[in-house]
Amino acid sequence: RWHIELQPWASPTPSLNYEALRFLKYISTSQISCEHLNLNSLGGYSEPTKKPWSVCLDERFSLIHRIRSKQCRLYSLGLGNDDNQFEINMANSGCEVHRFDPSIKSAHIQEGQHLWYHRLSIDWRDPNPAIAAHKPHSSTKKLGTVLNEFGHHKIDVLKADVESAEWKILENLLLEDVVEQIGQLVFEVHVHWPGFEVSGNDSSVVRYWYSLLRELELKDFRLFHTYKDLSKPQMFLKKEAFNASSCYRLSWVNTRWK
């Protein structure tokens, strides 16, 4: 597919007010409950930071079983963020953890038995072949390309904190059906501006964001945790409006993965 199927407008005529209220209600409402949300329930970990990265460790989903059998795999997408405690905890639980960040000093670094760092930026497109020919060690690739190169067919958890690139990356994962290879998504989403290469007026942008998340729902992903970051500027598309934060952490589980 070339584009996301857009949802109908939230109101008879396009309105930022209606689009924003629909979208914010959607990202603030869990669709299923999850009782065990962090690694502390596995024991041996300190209290989570004030902004937890929440995964669902309930018995009805595969992640907790994959952790126990030391078969789980986490991909973490970042842009120069030093907070990697979640990745370290997952690696200490026996998960194979791959952290992708273009600011990493070497192409590949292994720390301990289960944790790898890769100097790579996950993007929504692969580099232009003509440019890539001059840069054999290109630092930008699509997630699907990386999965193929690493020989990985499934990711138990995909964590992303990519400073507004998340919308186009999510679009790529949906258009190429890569989401079906993922068990849980933990994304930081930013709403203070449209995001990289997201165009249109404000109401169109919010409709696009909403449509992306509804596509996830159609792929059987369900939102189980939502966190509104009050430490960040309270902005929505460059306005102080709708009682919104500029940043939310959202966690989904693929309910097809049992």
mmCIF file with all atom_site columns, N, CA and C in Angstrom, residues 72-78 87 90-91 95-101 104 108-110 113-118 122 143 146-147 150 152 154-155 157-159:
data_model
loop_
_atom_site.group_PDB
_atom_site.id
_atom_site.type_symbol
_atom_site.label_atom_id
_atom_site.label_alt_id
_atom_site.label_comp_id
_atom_site.label_asym_id
_atom_site.label_entity_id
_atom_site.label_seq_id
_atom_site.pdbx_PDB_ins_code
_atom_site.Cartn_x
_atom_site.Cartn_y
_atom_site.Cartn_z
_atom_site.occupancy
_atom_site.B_iso_or_equiv
_atom_site.pdbx_formal_charge
_atom_site.auth_seq_id
_atom_site.auth_comp_id
_atom_site.auth_asym_id
_atom_site.auth_atom_id
_atom_site.pdbx_PDB_model_num
ATOM 1   N N  . CYS A 1 72  ? 13.085 -13.712 24.493 1.00 0.00 ? 72  CYS A N  1
ATOM 2   C CA . CYS A 1 72  ? 12.480 -12.457 24.055 1.00 0.00 ? 72  CYS A CA 1
ATOM 3   C C  . CYS A 1 72  ? 13.505 -11.561 23.368 1.00 0.00 ? 72  CYS A C  1
ATOM 4   N N  . ARG A 1 73  ? 12.993 -10.651 22.545 1.00 0.00 ? 73  ARG A N  1
ATOM 5   C CA . ARG A 1 73  ? 13.846 -9.726  21.785 1.00 0.00 ? 73  ARG A CA 1
ATOM 6   C C  . ARG A 1 73  ? 13.238 -8.337  21.831 1.00 0.00 ? 73  ARG A C  1
ATOM 7   N N  . LEU A 1 74  ? 14.059 -7.368  22.190 1.00 0.00 ? 74  LEU A N  1
ATOM 8   C CA . LEU A 1 74  ? 13.640 -5.967  22.238 1.00 0.00 ? 74  LEU A CA 1
ATOM 9   C C  . LEU A 1 74  ? 14.458 -5.162  21.232 1.00 0.00 ? 74  LEU A C  1
ATOM 10  N N  . TYR A 1 75  ? 13.763 -4.361  20.437 1.00 0.00 ? 75  TYR A N  1
ATOM 11  C CA . TYR A 1 75  ? 14.417 -3.345  19.621 1.00 0.00 ? 75  TYR A CA 1
ATOM 12  C C  . TYR A 1 75  ? 14.065 -1.991  20.235 1.00 0.00 ? 75  TYR A C  1
ATOM 13  N N  . SER A 1 76  ? 15.080 -1.165  20.408 1.00 0.00 ? 76  SER A N  1
ATOM 14  C CA . SER A 1 76  ? 14.874 0.161   20.985 1.00 0.00 ? 76  SER A CA 1
ATOM 15  C C  . SER A 1 76  ? 15.408 1.200   20.004 1.00 0.00 ? 76  SER A C  1
ATOM 16  N N  . LEU A 1 77  ? 14.551 2.144   19.619 1.00 0.00 ? 77  LEU A N  1
ATOM 17  C CA . LEU A 1 77  ? 14.925 3.196   18.672 1.00 0.00 ? 77  LEU A CA 1
ATOM 18  C C  . LEU A 1 77  ? 15.079 4.499   19.438 1.00 0.00 ? 77  LEU A C  1
ATOM 19  N N  . GLY A 1 78  ? 16.235 5.140   19.306 1.00 0.00 ? 78  GLY A N  1
ATOM 20  C CA . GLY A 1 78  ? 16.469 6.375   20.040 1.00 0.00 ? 78  GLY A CA 1
ATOM 21  C C  . GLY A 1 78  ? 17.267 7.373   19.234 1.00 0.00 ? 78  GLY A C  1
ATOM 22  N N  . GLU A 1 87  ? 16.264 -0.713  28.791 1.00 0.00 ? 87  GLU A N  1
ATOM 23  C CA . GLU A 1 87  ? 16.970 -1.682  27.960 1.00 0.00 ? 87  GLU A CA 1
ATOM 24  C C  . GLU A 1 87  ? 17.874 -2.579  28.808 1.00 0.00 ? 87  GLU A C  1
ATOM 25  N N  . MET A 1 90  ? 15.771 -5.075  30.689 1.00 0.00 ? 90  MET A N  1
ATOM 26  C CA . MET A 1 90  ? 15.296 -6.148  29.803 1.00 0.00 ? 90  MET A CA 1
ATOM 27  C C  . MET A 1 90  ? 16.434 -7.126  29.492 1.00 0.00 ? 90  MET A C  1
ATOM 28  N N  . ALA A 1 91  ? 17.636 -6.589  29.263 1.00 0.00 ? 91  ALA A N  1
ATOM 29  C CA . ALA A 1 91  ? 18.783 -7.460  28.998 1.00 0.00 ? 91  ALA A CA 1
ATOM 30  C C  . ALA A 1 91  ? 19.100 -8.318  30.224 1.00 0.00 ? 91  ALA A C  1
ATOM 31  N N  . CYS A 1 95  ? 16.593 -10.989 27.960 1.00 0.00 ? 95  CYS A N  1
ATOM 32  C CA . CYS A 1 95  ? 16.148 -10.640 26.613 1.00 0.00 ? 95  CYS A CA 1
ATOM 33  C C  . CYS A 1 95  ? 17.330 -10.228 25.742 1.00 0.00 ? 95  CYS A C  1
ATOM 34  N N  . GLU A 1 96  ? 17.231 -10.511 24.465 1.00 0.00 ? 96  GLU A N  1
ATOM 35  C CA . GLU A 1 96  ? 18.186 -10.023 23.472 1.00 0.00 ? 96  GLU A CA 1
ATOM 36  C C  . GLU A 1 96  ? 17.767 -8.594  23.119 1.00 0.00 ? 96  GLU A C  1
ATOM 37  N N  . VAL A 1 97  ? 18.615 -7.638  23.438 1.00 0.00 ? 97  VAL A N  1
ATOM 38  C CA . VAL A 1 97  ? 18.253 -6.224  23.306 1.00 0.00 ? 97  VAL A CA 1
ATOM 39  C C  . VAL A 1 97  ? 19.147 -5.547  22.265 1.00 0.00 ? 97  VAL A C  1
ATOM 40  N N  . HIS A 1 98  ? 18.504 -4.879  21.307 1.00 0.00 ? 98  HIS A N  1
ATOM 41  C CA . HIS A 1 98  ? 19.222 -4.127  20.282 1.00 0.00 ? 98  HIS A CA 1
ATOM 42  C C  . HIS A 1 98  ? 18.780 -2.672  20.355 1.00 0.00 ? 98  HIS A C  1
ATOM 43  N N  . ARG A 1 99  ? 19.734 -1.808  20.622 1.00 0.00 ? 99  ARG A N  1
ATOM 44  C CA . ARG A 1 99  ? 19.466 -0.366  20.721 1.00 0.00 ? 99  ARG A CA 1
ATOM 45  C C  . ARG A 1 99  ? 20.021 0.317   19.467 1.00 0.00 ? 99  ARG A C  1
ATOM 46  N N  . PHE A 1 100 ? 19.162 1.018   18.738 1.00 0.00 ? 100 PHE A N  1
ATOM 47  C CA . PHE A 1 100 ? 19.546 1.702   17.504 1.00 0.00 ? 100 PHE A CA 1
ATOM 48  C C  . PHE A 1 100 ? 19.537 3.208   17.746 1.00 0.00 ? 100 PHE A C  1
ATOM 49  N N  . ASP A 1 101 ? 20.693 3.828   17.524 1.00 0.00 ? 101 ASP A N  1
ATOM 50  C CA . ASP A 1 101 ? 20.813 5.259   17.796 1.00 0.00 ? 101 ASP A CA 1
ATOM 51  C C  . ASP A 1 101 ? 21.976 5.796   16.963 1.00 0.00 ? 101 ASP A C  1
ATOM 52  N N  . ILE A 1 104 ? 25.547 6.716   18.596 1.00 0.00 ? 104 ILE A N  1
ATOM 53  C CA . ILE A 1 104 ? 26.455 5.726   19.186 1.00 0.00 ? 104 ILE A CA 1
ATOM 54  C C  . ILE A 1 104 ? 27.814 5.813   18.486 1.00 0.00 ? 104 ILE A C  1
ATOM 55  N N  . HIS A 1 108 ? 28.861 -1.109  15.891 1.00 0.00 ? 108 HIS A N  1
ATOM 56  C CA . HIS A 1 108 ? 28.207 -2.139  16.715 1.00 0.00 ? 108 HIS A CA 1
ATOM 57  C C  . HIS A 1 108 ? 29.013 -2.299  18.003 1.00 0.00 ? 108 HIS A C  1
ATOM 58  N N  . ILE A 1 109 ? 28.331 -2.266  19.123 1.00 0.00 ? 109 ILE A N  1
ATOM 59  C CA . ILE A 1 109 ? 28.976 -2.460  20.426 1.00 0.00 ? 109 ILE A CA 1
ATOM 60  C C  . ILE A 1 109 ? 28.163 -3.490  21.195 1.00 0.00 ? 109 ILE A C  1
ATOM 61  N N  . GLN A 1 110 ? 28.842 -4.475  21.765 1.00 0.00 ? 110 GLN A N  1
ATOM 62  C CA . GLN A 1 110 ? 28.146 -5.425  22.629 1.00 0.00 ? 110 GLN A CA 1
ATOM 63  C C  . GLN A 1 110 ? 28.535 -5.154  24.071 1.00 0.00 ? 110 GLN A C  1
ATOM 64  N N  . GLN A 1 113 ? 26.110 -9.926  27.929 1.00 0.00 ? 113 GLN A N  1
ATOM 65  C CA . GLN A 1 113 ? 25.718 -11.078 27.118 1.00 0.00 ? 113 GLN A CA 1
ATOM 66  C C  . GLN A 1 113 ? 24.545 -10.781 26.188 1.00 0.00 ? 113 GLN A C  1
ATOM 67  N N  . HIS A 1 114 ? 23.696 -9.822  26.563 1.00 0.00 ? 114 HIS A N  1
ATOM 68  C CA . HIS A 1 114 ? 22.422 -9.693  25.852 1.00 0.00 ? 114 HIS A CA 1
ATOM 69  C C  . HIS A 1 114 ? 22.158 -8.313  25.258 1.00 0.00 ? 114 HIS A C  1
ATOM 70  N N  . LEU A 1 115 ? 23.086 -7.377  25.352 1.00 0.00 ? 115 LEU A N  1
ATOM 71  C CA . LEU A 1 115 ? 22.802 -5.987  24.973 1.00 0.00 ? 115 LEU A CA 1
ATOM 72  C C  . LEU A 1 115 ? 23.749 -5.520  23.874 1.00 0.00 ? 115 LEU A C  1
ATOM 73  N N  . TRP A 1 116 ? 23.150 -5.073  22.763 1.00 0.00 ? 116 TRP A N  1
ATOM 74  C CA . TRP A 1 116 ? 23.921 -4.556  21.635 1.00 0.00 ? 116 TRP A CA 1
ATOM 75  C C  . TRP A 1 116 ? 23.498 -3.122  21.336 1.00 0.00 ? 116 TRP A C  1
ATOM 76  N N  . TYR A 1 117 ? 24.477 -2.292  20.975 1.00 0.00 ? 117 TYR A N  1
ATOM 77  C CA . TYR A 1 117 ? 24.224 -0.931  20.521 1.00 0.00 ? 117 TYR A CA 1
ATOM 78  C C  . TYR A 1 117 ? 24.656 -0.826  19.056 1.00 0.00 ? 117 TYR A C  1
ATOM 79  N N  . HIS A 1 118 ? 23.804 -0.222  18.244 1.00 0.00 ? 118 HIS A N  1
ATOM 80  C CA . HIS A 1 118 ? 24.081 -0.083  16.807 1.00 0.00 ? 118 HIS A CA 1
ATOM 81  C C  . HIS A 1 118 ? 23.993 1.388   16.406 1.00 0.00 ? 118 HIS A C  1
ATOM 82  N N  . ILE A 1 122 ? 16.743 4.339   12.604 1.00 0.00 ? 122 ILE A N  1
ATOM 83  C CA . ILE A 1 122 ? 15.620 3.684   11.925 1.00 0.00 ? 122 ILE A CA 1
ATOM 84  C C  . ILE A 1 122 ? 14.733 4.769   11.330 1.00 0.00 ? 122 ILE A C  1
ATOM 85  N N  . LEU A 1 143 ? 12.972 -0.263  9.387  1.00 0.00 ? 143 LEU A N  1
ATOM 86  C CA . LEU A 1 143 ? 12.992 -1.365  10.341 1.00 0.00 ? 143 LEU A CA 1
ATOM 87  C C  . LEU A 1 143 ? 12.898 -2.710  9.620  1.00 0.00 ? 143 LEU A C  1
ATOM 88  N N  . VAL A 1 146 ? 16.262 -3.752  8.401  1.00 0.00 ? 146 VAL A N  1
ATOM 89  C CA . VAL A 1 146 ? 17.132 -4.211  9.493  1.00 0.00 ? 146 VAL A CA 1
ATOM 90  C C  . VAL A 1 146 ? 16.741 -5.620  9.936  1.00 0.00 ? 146 VAL A C  1
ATOM 91  N N  . LEU A 1 147 ? 15.452 -5.876  10.054 1.00 0.00 ? 147 LEU A N  1
ATOM 92  C CA . LEU A 1 147 ? 14.996 -7.213  10.447 1.00 0.00 ? 147 LEU A CA 1
ATOM 93  C C  . LEU A 1 147 ? 15.523 -8.262  9.467  1.00 0.00 ? 147 LEU A C  1
ATOM 94  N N  . PHE A 1 150 ? 19.335 -8.686  9.894  1.00 0.00 ? 150 PHE A N  1
ATOM 95  C CA . PHE A 1 150 ? 19.700 -9.375  11.134 1.00 0.00 ? 150 PHE A CA 1
ATOM 96  C C  . PHE A 1 150 ? 19.151 -10.804 11.182 1.00 0.00 ? 150 PHE A C  1
ATOM 97  N N  . HIS A 1 152 ? 16.042 -11.535 11.796 1.00 0.00 ? 152 HIS A N  1
ATOM 98  C CA . HIS A 1 152 ? 15.044 -11.588 12.864 1.00 0.00 ? 152 HIS A CA 1
ATOM 99  C C  . HIS A 1 152 ? 13.648 -11.533 12.249 1.00 0.00 ? 152 HIS A C  1
ATOM 100 N N  . LYS A 1 154 ? 10.781 -11.780 14.316 1.00 0.00 ? 154 LYS A N  1
ATOM 101 C CA . LYS A 1 154 ? 9.840  -11.237 15.293 1.00 0.00 ? 154 LYS A CA 1
ATOM 102 C C  . LYS A 1 154 ? 10.567 -10.376 16.312 1.00 0.00 ? 154 LYS A C  1
ATOM 103 N N  . ILE A 1 155 ? 9.866  -9.350  16.786 1.00 0.00 ? 155 ILE A N  1
ATOM 104 C CA . ILE A 1 155 ? 10.348 -8.516  17.887 1.00 0.00 ? 155 ILE A CA 1
ATOM 105 C C  . ILE A 1 155 ? 9.277  -8.573  18.969 1.00 0.00 ? 155 ILE A C  1
ATOM 106 N N  . VAL A 1 157 ? 9.194  -6.674  21.737 1.00 0.00 ? 157 VAL A N  1
ATOM 107 C CA . VAL A 1 157 ? 8.884  -5.292  22.120 1.00 0.00 ? 157 VAL A CA 1
ATOM 108 C C  . VAL A 1 157 ? 9.642  -4.347  21.196 1.00 0.00 ? 157 VAL A C  1
ATOM 109 N N  . LEU A 1 158 ? 8.926  -3.372  20.651 1.00 0.00 ? 158 LEU A N  1
ATOM 110 C CA . LEU A 1 158 ? 9.563  -2.272  19.925 1.00 0.00 ? 158 LEU A CA 1
ATOM 111 C C  . LEU A 1 158 ? 9.333  -1.001  20.724 1.00 0.00 ? 158 LEU A C  1
ATOM 112 N N  . LYS A 1 159 ? 10.430 -0.430  21.225 1.00 0.00 ? 159 LYS A N  1
ATOM 113 C CA . LYS A 1 159 ? 10.372 0.823   21.978 1.00 0.00 ? 159 LYS A CA 1
ATOM 114 C C  . LYS A 1 159 ? 10.905 1.936   21.080 1.00 0.00 ? 159 LYS A C  1
#
